[in-house]
CSV table of C-alpha atoms in Angstrom, one decimal:
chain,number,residue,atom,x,y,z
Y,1,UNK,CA,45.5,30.5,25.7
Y,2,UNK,CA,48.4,28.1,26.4
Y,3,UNK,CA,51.3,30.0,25.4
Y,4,UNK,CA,49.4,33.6,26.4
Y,5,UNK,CA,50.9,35.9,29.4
Y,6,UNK,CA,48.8,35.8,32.9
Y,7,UNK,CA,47.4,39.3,32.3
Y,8,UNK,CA,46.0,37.8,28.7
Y,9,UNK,CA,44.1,35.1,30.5
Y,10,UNK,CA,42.8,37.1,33.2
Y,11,UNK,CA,41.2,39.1,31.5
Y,12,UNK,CA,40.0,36.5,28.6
Y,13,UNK,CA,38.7,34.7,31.8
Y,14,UNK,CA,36.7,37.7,32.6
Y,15,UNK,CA,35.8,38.2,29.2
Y,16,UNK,CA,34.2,34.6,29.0
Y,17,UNK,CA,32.3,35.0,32.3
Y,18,UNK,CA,30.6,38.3,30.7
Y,19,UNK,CA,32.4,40.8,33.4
Y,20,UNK,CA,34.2,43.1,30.6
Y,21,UNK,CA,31.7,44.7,28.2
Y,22,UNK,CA,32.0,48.6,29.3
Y,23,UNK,CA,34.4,47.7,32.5
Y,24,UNK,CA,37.1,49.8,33.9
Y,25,UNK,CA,39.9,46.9,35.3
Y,26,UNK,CA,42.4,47.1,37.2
Y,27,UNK,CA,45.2,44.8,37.4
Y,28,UNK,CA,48.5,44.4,39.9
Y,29,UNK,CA,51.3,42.4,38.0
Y,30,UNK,CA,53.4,40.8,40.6
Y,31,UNK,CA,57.2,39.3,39.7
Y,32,UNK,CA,58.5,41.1,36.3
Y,33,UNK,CA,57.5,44.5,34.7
Y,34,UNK,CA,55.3,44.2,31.4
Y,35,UNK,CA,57.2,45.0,28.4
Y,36,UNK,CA,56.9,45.4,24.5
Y,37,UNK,CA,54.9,43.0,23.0
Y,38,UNK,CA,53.3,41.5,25.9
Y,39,UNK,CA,52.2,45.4,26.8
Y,40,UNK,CA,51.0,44.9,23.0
Y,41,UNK,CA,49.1,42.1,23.7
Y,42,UNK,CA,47.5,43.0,26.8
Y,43,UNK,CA,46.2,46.2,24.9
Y,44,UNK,CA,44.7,43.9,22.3
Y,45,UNK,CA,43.1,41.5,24.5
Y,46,UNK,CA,41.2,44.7,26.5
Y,47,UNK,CA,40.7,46.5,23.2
Y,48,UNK,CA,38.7,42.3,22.4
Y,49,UNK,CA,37.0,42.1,25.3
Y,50,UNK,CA,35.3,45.2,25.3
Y,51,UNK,CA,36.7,47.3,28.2
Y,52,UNK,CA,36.2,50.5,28.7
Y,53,UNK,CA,39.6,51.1,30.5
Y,54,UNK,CA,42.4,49.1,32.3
Y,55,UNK,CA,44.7,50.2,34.9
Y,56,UNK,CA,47.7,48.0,35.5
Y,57,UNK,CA,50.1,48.4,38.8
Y,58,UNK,CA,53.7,47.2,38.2
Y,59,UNK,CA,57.1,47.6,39.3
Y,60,UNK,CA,60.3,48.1,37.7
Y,61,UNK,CA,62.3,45.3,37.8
Y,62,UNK,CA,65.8,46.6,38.7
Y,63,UNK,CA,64.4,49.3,40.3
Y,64,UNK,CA,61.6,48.2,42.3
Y,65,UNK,CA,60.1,51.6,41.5
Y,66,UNK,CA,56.3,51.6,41.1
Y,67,UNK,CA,54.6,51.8,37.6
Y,68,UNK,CA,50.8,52.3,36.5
Y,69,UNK,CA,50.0,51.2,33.2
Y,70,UNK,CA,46.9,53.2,32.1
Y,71,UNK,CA,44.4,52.9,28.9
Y,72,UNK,CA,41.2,53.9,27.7
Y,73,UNK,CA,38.8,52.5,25.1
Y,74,UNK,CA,40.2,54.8,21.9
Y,75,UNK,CA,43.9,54.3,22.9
Y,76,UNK,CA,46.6,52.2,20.5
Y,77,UNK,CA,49.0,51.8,23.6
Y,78,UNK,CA,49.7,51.9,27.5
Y,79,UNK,CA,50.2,55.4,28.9
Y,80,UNK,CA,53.0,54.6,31.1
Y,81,UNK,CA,53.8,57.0,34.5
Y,82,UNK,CA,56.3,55.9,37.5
Y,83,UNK,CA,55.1,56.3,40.7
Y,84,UNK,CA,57.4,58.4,43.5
């Protein structure tokens, strides 16, 4: 977990305390926007630890424009939707 993004290890820190098994989480990302493979990753790492779904609040990083990263158990990637 060393070299993992924050959103990894939160939620493999919830994973190991038993809170993710059938959970919907949600998640604000503070700082920079999630992109490509850490997006990737994230997926994985709910997909591991047994989530039902994850919601992810973000923002654009030029833009400051609010994002919502959205997926359900079933799902390959993030739904992605901007927020006006």
């Amino acid at each position: 977990m060393g070299n993992a993004h924050a959103e990894v290890g939160a939620l493999q820190q919830a994973a190991n305390k038993g809170l993710t098994e059938g959970a919907d989480a949600v998640m604000k990302v503070t700082g920079k926007d999630i992109y490509g493979y850490c997006q990737k990753d994230i997926v994985a790492m709910a997909k591991a630890s047994g989530l039902k779904s994850l919601k992810v609040y973000a923002k654009e990083d030029k833009t400051h424009i609010p994002k919502i990263y959205e997926w359900r158990a079933g799902m390959d990637k993030f739904a992605e939707r901007k927020v006006q």
